[in-house]
Amino acid sequence: TPEELREAVKESYYPNYIGSNVTMKLNECMRFKRIEIGDLIIIPYYSGIALAVAEKEEQYSDNAVEIDLANQHKVSYLFKDKEVLSVPRNNLSEGLQRRLRVRGRAVSDLSEFFEEIDFLFSNPESYY
């Protein structure tokens, strides 16, 4: 469960640490574990964002541990002309742009921007 993962990560990596950075990382683990099929995913992609939808499976790769990409969640990207559809960041609201610039976050809860994100996924032709 997300809570069990949080505790396991805390015991393994942060047994003697307390603070906001540790709490942020532990909460990020829980958000990753709570990704469900059909969740709308925004991925920083060059000077824009790529749009994707979460699939069922999580993936783990021992080969990617050193570059901090061992844990991944499979997604289906939106494409245009066989290329990943990229929405320019300057087409996003200022608030969403700021949230995407937060360093050190791999998984963020962007539910406060639901209407904007839903519009992006519902109207991808607006960005061709």
mmCIF file of N, CA and C in Angstrom:
data_model
loop_
_atom_site.group_PDB
_atom_site.id
_atom_site.type_symbol
_atom_site.label_atom_id
_atom_site.label_comp_id
_atom_site.label_asym_id
_atom_site.label_seq_id
_atom_site.Cartn_x
_atom_site.Cartn_y
_atom_site.Cartn_z
ATOM 1 N N THR A 1 0.852 -1.179 0.000
ATOM 2 C CA THR A 1 0.000 0.000 0.000
ATOM 3 C C THR A 1 0.894 1.238 0.000
ATOM 4 N N PRO A 2 0.338 2.390 -0.353
ATOM 5 C CA PRO A 2 1.139 3.618 -0.313
ATOM 6 C C PRO A 2 1.731 3.899 1.067
ATOM 7 N N GLU A 3 0.954 3.631 2.095
ATOM 8 C CA GLU A 3 1.443 3.889 3.454
ATOM 9 C C GLU A 3 2.577 2.942 3.838
ATOM 10 N N GLU A 4 2.460 1.666 3.443
ATOM 11 C CA GLU A 4 3.519 0.696 3.725
ATOM 12 C C GLU A 4 4.799 1.061 2.980
ATOM 13 N N LEU A 5 4.659 1.509 1.752
ATOM 14 C CA LEU A 5 5.823 1.938 0.977
ATOM 15 C C LEU A 5 6.499 3.118 1.659
ATOM 16 N N ARG A 6 5.704 4.075 2.103
ATOM 17 C CA ARG A 6 6.249 5.260 2.789
ATOM 18 C C ARG A 6 7.085 4.841 3.993
ATOM 19 N N GLU A 7 6.546 3.952 4.794
ATOM 20 C CA GLU A 7 7.270 3.502 5.997
ATOM 21 C C GLU A 7 8.522 2.716 5.639
ATOM 22 N N ALA A 8 8.455 1.874 4.610
ATOM 23 C CA ALA A 8 9.625 1.096 4.195
ATOM 24 C C ALA A 8 10.736 2.020 3.701
ATOM 25 N N VAL A 9 10.388 3.041 2.922
ATOM 26 C CA VAL A 9 11.382 3.996 2.419
ATOM 27 C C VAL A 9 11.975 4.771 3.589
ATOM 28 N N LYS A 10 11.137 5.173 4.524
ATOM 29 C CA LYS A 10 11.621 5.914 5.696
ATOM 30 C C LYS A 10 12.622 5.083 6.492
ATOM 31 N N GLU A 11 12.288 3.824 6.727
ATOM 32 C CA GLU A 11 13.182 2.946 7.498
ATOM 33 C C GLU A 11 14.484 2.662 6.754
ATOM 34 N N SER A 12 14.404 2.484 5.434
ATOM 35 C CA SER A 12 15.592 2.142 4.648
ATOM 36 C C SER A 12 16.507 3.322 4.367
ATOM 37 N N TYR A 13 15.913 4.486 4.055
ATOM 38 C CA TYR A 13 16.714 5.611 3.585
ATOM 39 C C TYR A 13 16.825 6.767 4.573
ATOM 40 N N TYR A 14 15.844 6.921 5.439
ATOM 41 C CA TYR A 14 15.819 8.085 6.332
ATOM 42 C C TYR A 14 15.544 7.697 7.787
ATOM 43 N N PRO A 15 16.201 6.664 8.319
ATOM 44 C CA PRO A 15 15.844 6.213 9.669
ATOM 45 C C PRO A 15 16.098 7.260 10.762
ATOM 46 N N ASN A 16 17.056 8.125 10.573
ATOM 47 C CA ASN A 16 17.407 9.093 11.617
ATOM 48 C C ASN A 16 17.180 10.536 11.188
ATOM 49 N N TYR A 17 16.460 10.726 10.104
ATOM 50 C CA TYR A 17 16.261 12.073 9.588
ATOM 51 C C TYR A 17 14.827 12.533 9.815
ATOM 52 N N ILE A 18 14.708 13.799 10.122
ATOM 53 C CA ILE A 18 13.400 14.435 10.265
ATOM 54 C C ILE A 18 13.505 15.775 9.562
ATOM 55 N N GLY A 19 12.473 16.180 8.893
ATOM 56 C CA GLY A 19 12.488 17.488 8.254
ATOM 57 C C GLY A 19 11.585 17.525 7.049
ATOM 58 N N SER A 20 11.413 18.728 6.520
ATOM 59 C CA SER A 20 10.470 18.913 5.418
ATOM 60 C C SER A 20 10.932 18.227 4.132
ATOM 61 N N ASN A 21 12.249 18.177 3.877
ATOM 62 C CA ASN A 21 12.732 17.508 2.663
ATOM 63 C C ASN A 21 12.439 16.017 2.704
ATOM 64 N N VAL A 22 12.628 15.407 3.873
ATOM 65 C CA VAL A 22 12.351 13.980 4.014
ATOM 66 C C VAL A 22 10.850 13.732 3.870
ATOM 67 N N THR A 23 10.058 14.551 4.517
ATOM 68 C CA THR A 23 8.603 14.410 4.421
ATOM 69 C C THR A 23 8.143 14.560 2.976
ATOM 70 N N MET A 24 8.716 15.509 2.245
ATOM 71 C CA MET A 24 8.366 15.717 0.841
ATOM 72 C C MET A 24 8.663 14.452 0.024
ATOM 73 N N LYS A 25 9.833 13.859 0.233
ATOM 74 C CA LYS A 25 10.204 12.648 -0.512
ATOM 75 C C LYS A 25 9.301 11.466 -0.155
ATOM 76 N N LEU A 26 8.971 11.333 1.124
ATOM 77 C CA LEU A 26 8.104 10.230 1.550
ATOM 78 C C LEU A 26 6.694 10.393 0.981
ATOM 79 N N ASN A 27 6.189 11.605 0.967
ATOM 80 C CA ASN A 27 4.865 11.857 0.393
ATOM 81 C C ASN A 27 4.871 11.617 -1.119
ATOM 82 N N GLU A 28 5.997 11.915 -1.749
ATOM 83 C CA GLU A 28 6.140 11.671 -3.180
ATOM 84 C C GLU A 28 6.039 10.168 -3.483
ATOM 85 N N CYS A 29 6.622 9.344 -2.620
ATOM 86 C CA CYS A 29 6.521 7.884 -2.773
ATOM 87 C C CYS A 29 5.061 7.453 -2.730
ATOM 88 N N MET A 30 4.310 8.022 -1.797
ATOM 89 C CA MET A 30 2.893 7.670 -1.679
ATOM 90 C C MET A 30 2.112 8.119 -2.913
ATOM 91 N N ARG A 31 2.398 9.323 -3.428
ATOM 92 C CA ARG A 31 1.699 9.795 -4.630
ATOM 93 C C ARG A 31 1.996 8.871 -5.812
ATOM 94 N N PHE A 32 3.255 8.436 -5.946
ATOM 95 C CA PHE A 32 3.611 7.519 -7.029
ATOM 96 C C PHE A 32 2.791 6.231 -6.915
ATOM 97 N N LYS A 33 2.705 5.703 -5.721
ATOM 98 C CA LYS A 33 2.004 4.429 -5.511
ATOM 99 C C LYS A 33 0.497 4.573 -5.728
ATOM 100 N N ARG A 34 -0.028 5.786 -5.595
ATOM 101 C CA ARG A 34 -1.468 6.018 -5.760
ATOM 102 C C ARG A 34 -1.882 6.317 -7.205
ATOM 103 N N ILE A 35 -0.936 6.337 -8.134
ATOM 104 C CA ILE A 35 -1.302 6.558 -9.541
ATOM 105 C C ILE A 35 -2.198 5.411 -9.983
ATOM 106 N N GLU A 36 -3.318 5.763 -10.616
ATOM 107 C CA GLU A 36 -4.287 4.766 -11.052
ATOM 108 C C GLU A 36 -4.458 4.804 -12.572
ATOM 109 N N ILE A 37 -4.981 3.719 -13.109
ATOM 110 C CA ILE A 37 -5.267 3.637 -14.544
ATOM 111 C C ILE A 37 -6.155 4.818 -14.918
ATOM 112 N N GLY A 38 -5.782 5.500 -15.984
ATOM 113 C CA GLY A 38 -6.589 6.604 -16.487
ATOM 114 C C GLY A 38 -6.224 7.961 -15.920
ATOM 115 N N ASP A 39 -5.342 8.007 -14.920
ATOM 116 C CA ASP A 39 -4.914 9.308 -14.396
ATOM 117 C C ASP A 39 -4.219 10.095 -15.501
ATOM 118 N N LEU A 40 -4.474 11.392 -15.532
ATOM 119 C CA LEU A 40 -3.843 12.272 -16.515
ATOM 120 C C LEU A 40 -2.458 12.658 -16.006
ATOM 121 N N ILE A 41 -1.460 12.464 -16.843
ATOM 122 C CA ILE A 41 -0.068 12.674 -16.455
ATOM 123 C C ILE A 41 0.530 13.776 -17.328
ATOM 124 N N ILE A 42 1.210 14.718 -16.671
ATOM 125 C CA ILE A 42 1.941 15.779 -17.368
ATOM 126 C C ILE A 42 3.424 15.527 -17.135
ATOM 127 N N ILE A 43 4.188 15.503 -18.213
ATOM 128 C CA ILE A 43 5.612 15.200 -18.130
ATOM 129 C C ILE A 43 6.398 16.353 -18.740
ATOM 130 N N PRO A 44 7.314 16.976 -17.970
ATOM 131 C CA PRO A 44 8.164 18.008 -18.572
ATOM 132 C C PRO A 44 8.872 17.424 -19.794
ATOM 133 N N TYR A 45 8.843 18.177 -20.896
ATOM 134 C CA TYR A 45 9.355 17.666 -22.167
ATOM 135 C C TYR A 45 9.955 18.835 -22.936
ATOM 136 N N TYR A 46 11.266 18.972 -22.866
ATOM 137 C CA TYR A 46 11.986 20.089 -23.471
ATOM 138 C C TYR A 46 11.383 21.411 -22.978
ATOM 139 N N SER A 47 10.948 22.289 -23.868
ATOM 140 C CA SER A 47 10.398 23.572 -23.427
ATOM 141 C C SER A 47 8.883 23.509 -23.284
ATOM 142 N N GLY A 48 8.349 22.303 -23.241
ATOM 143 C CA GLY A 48 6.912 22.132 -23.100
ATOM 144 C C GLY A 48 6.585 21.031 -22.116
ATOM 145 N N ILE A 49 5.400 20.478 -22.285
ATOM 146 C CA ILE A 49 4.994 19.321 -21.491
ATOM 147 C C ILE A 49 4.407 18.287 -22.445
ATOM 148 N N ALA A 50 4.617 17.029 -22.134
ATOM 149 C CA ALA A 50 3.983 15.946 -22.869
ATOM 150 C C ALA A 50 2.769 15.503 -22.069
ATOM 151 N N LEU A 51 1.745 15.052 -22.772
ATOM 152 C CA LEU A 51 0.522 14.585 -22.135
ATOM 153 C C LEU A 51 0.470 13.070 -22.248
ATOM 154 N N ALA A 52 0.110 12.421 -21.135
ATOM 155 C CA ALA A 52 0.039 10.965 -21.131
ATOM 156 C C ALA A 52 -1.071 10.519 -20.181
ATOM 157 N N VAL A 53 -1.476 9.272 -20.344
ATOM 158 C CA VAL A 53 -2.501 8.671 -19.487
ATOM 159 C C VAL A 53 -1.873 7.445 -18.826
ATOM 160 N N ALA A 54 -2.060 7.323 -17.513
ATOM 161 C CA ALA A 54 -1.477 6.214 -16.760
ATOM 162 C C ALA A 54 -2.115 4.888 -17.150
ATOM 163 N N GLU A 55 -1.266 3.885 -17.275
ATOM 164 C CA GLU A 55 -1.731 2.520 -17.494
ATOM 165 C C GLU A 55 -1.621 1.762 -16.173
ATOM 166 N N LYS A 56 -1.849 0.469 -16.206
ATOM 167 C CA LYS A 56 -1.927 -0.307 -14.963
ATOM 168 C C LYS A 56 -0.570 -0.579 -14.326
ATOM 169 N N GLU A 57 0.402 -0.936 -15.120
ATOM 170 C CA GLU A 57 1.609 -1.518 -14.528
ATOM 171 C C GLU A 57 2.660 -0.502 -14.070
ATOM 172 N N GLU A 58 3.297 -0.870 -12.984
ATOM 173 C CA GLU A 58 4.491 -0.168 -12.511
ATOM 174 C C GLU A 58 5.676 -0.983 -13.016
ATOM 175 N N GLN A 59 6.791 -0.302 -13.227
ATOM 176 C CA GLN A 59 7.980 -0.989 -13.716
ATOM 177 C C GLN A 59 9.149 -0.667 -12.803
ATOM 178 N N TYR A 60 10.027 -1.644 -12.643
ATOM 179 C CA TYR A 60 11.253 -1.436 -11.868
ATOM 180 C C TYR A 60 12.417 -1.966 -12.697
ATOM 181 N N SER A 61 13.504 -1.193 -12.732
ATOM 182 C CA SER A 61 14.682 -1.613 -13.486
ATOM 183 C C SER A 61 15.937 -1.416 -12.647
ATOM 184 N N ASP A 62 16.627 -2.506 -12.356
ATOM 185 C CA ASP A 62 17.910 -2.419 -11.641
ATOM 186 C C ASP A 62 18.916 -1.593 -12.431
ATOM 187 N N ASN A 63 18.807 -1.621 -13.747
ATOM 188 C CA ASN A 63 19.749 -0.893 -14.601
ATOM 189 C C ASN A 63 19.615 0.622 -14.470
ATOM 190 N N ALA A 64 18.492 1.101 -13.963
ATOM 191 C CA ALA A 64 18.248 2.539 -13.896
ATOM 192 C C ALA A 64 18.371 3.110 -12.481
ATOM 193 N N VAL A 65 18.844 2.311 -11.545
ATOM 194 C CA VAL A 65 18.952 2.765 -10.159
ATOM 195 C C VAL A 65 19.890 3.965 -10.042
ATOM 196 N N GLU A 66 21.043 3.904 -10.685
ATOM 197 C CA GLU A 66 22.047 4.958 -10.528
ATOM 198 C C GLU A 66 21.613 6.304 -11.099
ATOM 199 N N ILE A 67 20.686 6.306 -12.045
ATOM 200 C CA ILE A 67 20.207 7.583 -12.576
ATOM 201 C C ILE A 67 18.839 7.947 -11.988
ATOM 202 N N ASP A 68 18.466 7.272 -10.901
ATOM 203 C CA ASP A 68 17.252 7.555 -10.140
ATOM 204 C C ASP A 68 15.989 7.421 -10.985
ATOM 205 N N LEU A 69 15.979 6.415 -11.869
ATOM 206 C CA LEU A 69 14.804 6.144 -12.690
ATOM 207 C C LEU A 69 14.357 4.687 -12.581
ATOM 208 N N ALA A 70 14.700 4.028 -11.482
ATOM 209 C CA ALA A 70 14.406 2.611 -11.337
ATOM 210 C C ALA A 70 12.907 2.338 -11.259
ATOM 211 N N ASN A 71 12.162 3.212 -10.596
ATOM 212 C CA ASN A 71 10.717 3.022 -10.446
ATOM 213 C C ASN A 71 9.982 3.908 -11.431
ATOM 214 N N GLN A 72 9.168 3.276 -12.257
ATOM 215 C CA GLN A 72 8.417 4.015 -13.266
ATOM 216 C C GLN A 72 7.006 3.457 -13.339
ATOM 217 N N HIS A 73 6.113 4.271 -13.853
ATOM 218 C CA HIS A 73 4.736 3.846 -14.080
ATOM 219 C C HIS A 73 4.485 3.936 -15.578
ATOM 220 N N LYS A 74 3.977 2.878 -16.167
ATOM 221 C CA LYS A 74 3.749 2.859 -17.606
ATOM 222 C C LYS A 74 2.635 3.849 -17.965
ATOM 223 N N VAL A 75 2.858 4.597 -19.053
ATOM 224 C CA VAL A 75 1.883 5.570 -19.539
ATOM 225 C C VAL A 75 1.727 5.434 -21.045
ATOM 226 N N SER A 76 0.620 5.968 -21.549
ATOM 227 C CA SER A 76 0.397 6.075 -22.990
ATOM 228 C C SER A 76 0.422 7.556 -23.337
ATOM 229 N N TYR A 77 1.367 7.941 -24.185
ATOM 230 C CA TYR A 77 1.505 9.335 -24.588
ATOM 231 C C TYR A 77 0.486 9.688 -25.660
ATOM 232 N N LEU A 78 0.114 10.955 -25.725
ATOM 233 C CA LEU A 78 -0.672 11.477 -26.833
ATOM 234 C C LEU A 78 0.318 11.844 -27.928
ATOM 235 N N PHE A 79 -0.013 11.486 -29.178
ATOM 236 C CA PHE A 79 0.881 11.716 -30.308
ATOM 237 C C PHE A 79 0.217 12.580 -31.370
ATOM 238 N N LYS A 80 1.048 13.263 -32.122
ATOM 239 C CA LYS A 80 0.632 13.982 -33.321
ATOM 240 C C LYS A 80 1.694 13.694 -34.386
ATOM 241 N N ASP A 81 1.272 13.219 -35.522
ATOM 242 C CA ASP A 81 2.199 12.901 -36.619
ATOM 243 C C ASP A 81 3.365 12.033 -36.148
ATOM 244 N N LYS A 82 3.071 11.005 -35.381
ATOM 245 C CA LYS A 82 4.049 10.030 -34.881
ATOM 246 C C LYS A 82 5.084 10.636 -33.930
ATOM 247 N N GLU A 83 4.813 11.829 -33.418
ATOM 248 C CA GLU A 83 5.702 12.471 -32.441
ATOM 249 C C GLU A 83 4.904 12.734 -31.175
ATOM 250 N N VAL A 84 5.569 12.683 -30.042
ATOM 251 C CA VAL A 84 4.891 12.982 -28.780
ATOM 252 C C VAL A 84 4.337 14.393 -28.857
ATOM 253 N N LEU A 85 3.055 14.529 -28.533
ATOM 254 C CA LEU A 85 2.418 15.840 -28.529
ATOM 255 C C LEU A 85 3.007 16.674 -27.397
ATOM 256 N N SER A 86 3.549 17.810 -27.733
ATOM 257 C CA SER A 86 4.162 18.696 -26.745
ATOM 258 C C SER A 86 3.400 20.016 -26.714
ATOM 259 N N VAL A 87 2.964 20.403 -25.525
ATOM 260 C CA VAL A 87 2.275 21.675 -25.318
ATOM 261 C C VAL A 87 3.312 22.668 -24.798
ATOM 262 N N PRO A 88 3.496 23.792 -25.453
ATOM 263 C CA PRO A 88 4.461 24.789 -24.962
ATOM 264 C C PRO A 88 4.079 25.262 -23.556
ATOM 265 N N ARG A 89 5.062 25.382 -22.686
ATOM 266 C CA ARG A 89 4.790 25.808 -21.309
ATOM 267 C C ARG A 89 4.150 27.190 -21.251
ATOM 268 N N ASN A 90 4.484 28.053 -22.212
ATOM 269 C CA ASN A 90 3.904 29.396 -22.160
ATOM 270 C C ASN A 90 2.414 29.393 -22.505
ATOM 271 N N ASN A 91 1.858 28.257 -22.912
ATOM 272 C CA ASN A 91 0.414 28.131 -23.132
ATOM 273 C C ASN A 91 -0.315 27.750 -21.847
ATOM 274 N N LEU A 92 0.440 27.506 -20.773
ATOM 275 C CA LEU A 92 -0.146 27.108 -19.494
ATOM 276 C C LEU A 92 -0.368 28.337 -18.624
ATOM 277 N N SER A 93 -1.261 28.209 -17.664
ATOM 278 C CA SER A 93 -1.465 29.307 -16.722
ATOM 279 C C SER A 93 -0.178 29.547 -15.943
ATOM 280 N N GLU A 94 -0.032 30.747 -15.430
ATOM 281 C CA GLU A 94 1.167 31.080 -14.653
ATOM 282 C C GLU A 94 1.299 30.174 -13.431
ATOM 283 N N GLY A 95 0.182 29.878 -12.782
ATOM 284 C CA GLY A 95 0.226 29.012 -11.605
ATOM 285 C C GLY A 95 0.734 27.617 -11.917
ATOM 286 N N LEU A 96 0.251 27.022 -13.006
ATOM 287 C CA LEU A 96 0.702 25.683 -13.388
ATOM 288 C C LEU A 96 2.161 25.717 -13.818
ATOM 289 N N GLN A 97 2.568 26.754 -14.530
ATOM 290 C CA GLN A 97 3.978 26.877 -14.918
ATOM 291 C C GLN A 97 4.871 26.901 -13.674
ATOM 292 N N ARG A 98 4.465 27.664 -12.668
ATOM 293 C CA ARG A 98 5.276 27.743 -11.430
ATOM 294 C C ARG A 98 5.353 26.398 -10.738
ATOM 295 N N ARG A 99 4.234 25.673 -10.670
ATOM 296 C CA ARG A 99 4.242 24.367 -10.004
ATOM 297 C C ARG A 99 5.149 23.378 -10.716
ATOM 298 N N LEU A 100 5.216 23.469 -12.031
ATOM 299 C CA LEU A 100 6.067 22.547 -12.784
ATOM 300 C C LEU A 100 7.550 22.878 -12.643
ATOM 301 N N ARG A 101 7.862 24.065 -12.166
ATOM 302 C CA ARG A 101 9.267 24.465 -11.984
ATOM 303 C C ARG A 101 9.827 24.068 -10.623
ATOM 304 N N VAL A 102 8.995 23.533 -9.738
ATOM 305 C CA VAL A 102 9.476 23.152 -8.408
ATOM 306 C C VAL A 102 10.513 22.052 -8.555
ATOM 307 N N ARG A 103 11.720 22.322 -8.106
ATOM 308 C CA ARG A 103 12.831 21.360 -8.217
ATOM 309 C C ARG A 103 12.667 20.224 -7.218
ATOM 310 N N GLY A 104 13.161 19.065 -7.617
ATOM 311 C CA GLY A 104 13.190 17.929 -6.712
ATOM 312 C C GLY A 104 11.896 17.147 -6.641
ATOM 313 N N ARG A 105 10.932 17.506 -7.438
ATOM 314 C CA ARG A 105 9.657 16.793 -7.415
ATOM 315 C C ARG A 105 9.528 15.921 -8.655
ATOM 316 N N ALA A 106 9.357 14.645 -8.444
ATOM 317 C CA ALA A 106 9.136 13.735 -9.567
ATOM 318 C C ALA A 106 7.649 13.452 -9.737
ATOM 319 N N VAL A 107 6.900 13.503 -8.637
ATOM 320 C CA VAL A 107 5.463 13.234 -8.675
ATOM 321 C C VAL A 107 4.773 14.321 -7.868
ATOM 322 N N SER A 108 3.931 15.099 -8.530
ATOM 323 C CA SER A 108 3.209 16.179 -7.863
ATOM 324 C C SER A 108 1.711 15.980 -8.012
ATOM 325 N N ASP A 109 0.971 16.433 -7.023
ATOM 326 C CA ASP A 109 -0.484 16.436 -7.092
ATOM 327 C C ASP A 109 -0.891 17.769 -7.702
ATOM 328 N N LEU A 110 -1.439 17.723 -8.892
ATOM 329 C CA LEU A 110 -1.835 18.938 -9.604
ATOM 330 C C LEU A 110 -3.355 19.071 -9.670
ATOM 331 N N SER A 111 -4.058 18.453 -8.719
ATOM 332 C CA SER A 111 -5.519 18.444 -8.762
ATOM 333 C C SER A 111 -6.122 19.842 -8.714
ATOM 334 N N GLU A 112 -5.418 20.811 -8.138
ATOM 335 C CA GLU A 112 -5.946 22.175 -8.111
ATOM 336 C C GLU A 112 -6.008 22.788 -9.511
ATOM 337 N N PHE A 113 -5.320 22.170 -10.469
ATOM 338 C CA PHE A 113 -5.327 22.635 -11.855
ATOM 339 C C PHE A 113 -6.160 21.702 -12.746
ATOM 340 N N PHE A 114 -7.082 20.962 -12.134
ATOM 341 C CA PHE A 114 -7.833 19.939 -12.863
ATOM 342 C C PHE A 114 -8.510 20.489 -14.112
ATOM 343 N N GLU A 115 -9.206 21.616 -14.012
ATOM 344 C CA GLU A 115 -9.935 22.142 -15.167
ATOM 345 C C GLU A 115 -8.993 22.453 -16.329
ATOM 346 N N GLU A 116 -7.853 23.061 -16.016
ATOM 347 C CA GLU A 116 -6.885 23.396 -17.062
ATOM 348 C C GLU A 116 -6.302 22.131 -17.692
ATOM 349 N N ILE A 117 -5.947 21.176 -16.852
ATOM 350 C CA ILE A 117 -5.359 19.924 -17.343
ATOM 351 C C ILE A 117 -6.389 19.138 -18.154
ATOM 352 N N ASP A 118 -7.631 19.098 -17.673
ATOM 353 C CA ASP A 118 -8.687 18.410 -18.404
ATOM 354 C C ASP A 118 -8.889 19.048 -19.776
ATOM 355 N N PHE A 119 -8.817 20.373 -19.858
ATOM 356 C CA PHE A 119 -8.939 21.065 -21.142
ATOM 357 C C PHE A 119 -7.805 20.658 -22.080
ATOM 358 N N LEU A 120 -6.571 20.583 -21.559
ATOM 359 C CA LEU A 120 -5.429 20.185 -22.397
ATOM 360 C C LEU A 120 -5.661 18.810 -23.014
ATOM 361 N N PHE A 121 -6.134 17.865 -22.198
ATOM 362 C CA PHE A 121 -6.344 16.501 -22.681
ATOM 363 C C PHE A 121 -7.571 16.400 -23.591
ATOM 364 N N SER A 122 -8.576 17.243 -23.351
ATOM 365 C CA SER A 122 -9.806 17.195 -24.142
ATOM 366 C C SER A 122 -9.670 17.930 -25.475
ATOM 367 N N ASN A 123 -8.697 18.829 -25.563
ATOM 368 C CA ASN A 123 -8.532 19.658 -26.769
ATOM 369 C C ASN A 123 -7.104 19.677 -27.274
ATOM 370 N N PRO A 124 -6.485 18.521 -27.467
ATOM 371 C CA PRO A 124 -5.077 18.523 -27.882
ATOM 372 C C PRO A 124 -4.864 19.165 -29.246
ATOM 373 N N GLU A 125 -5.900 19.210 -30.075
ATOM 374 C CA GLU A 125 -5.751 19.818 -31.396
ATOM 375 C C GLU A 125 -5.470 21.314 -31.285
ATOM 376 N N SER A 126 -5.738 21.916 -30.143
ATOM 377 C CA SER A 126 -5.462 23.345 -29.931
ATOM 378 C C SER A 126 -3.964 23.652 -29.958
ATOM 379 N N TYR A 127 -3.153 22.619 -29.823
ATOM 380 C CA TYR A 127 -1.708 22.834 -29.686
ATOM 381 C C TYR A 127 -0.921 22.334 -30.883
ATOM 382 N N TYR A 128 -1.585 22.048 -31.987
ATOM 383 C CA TYR A 128 -0.874 21.545 -33.174
ATOM 384 C C TYR A 128 -0.169 22.651 -33.880
#
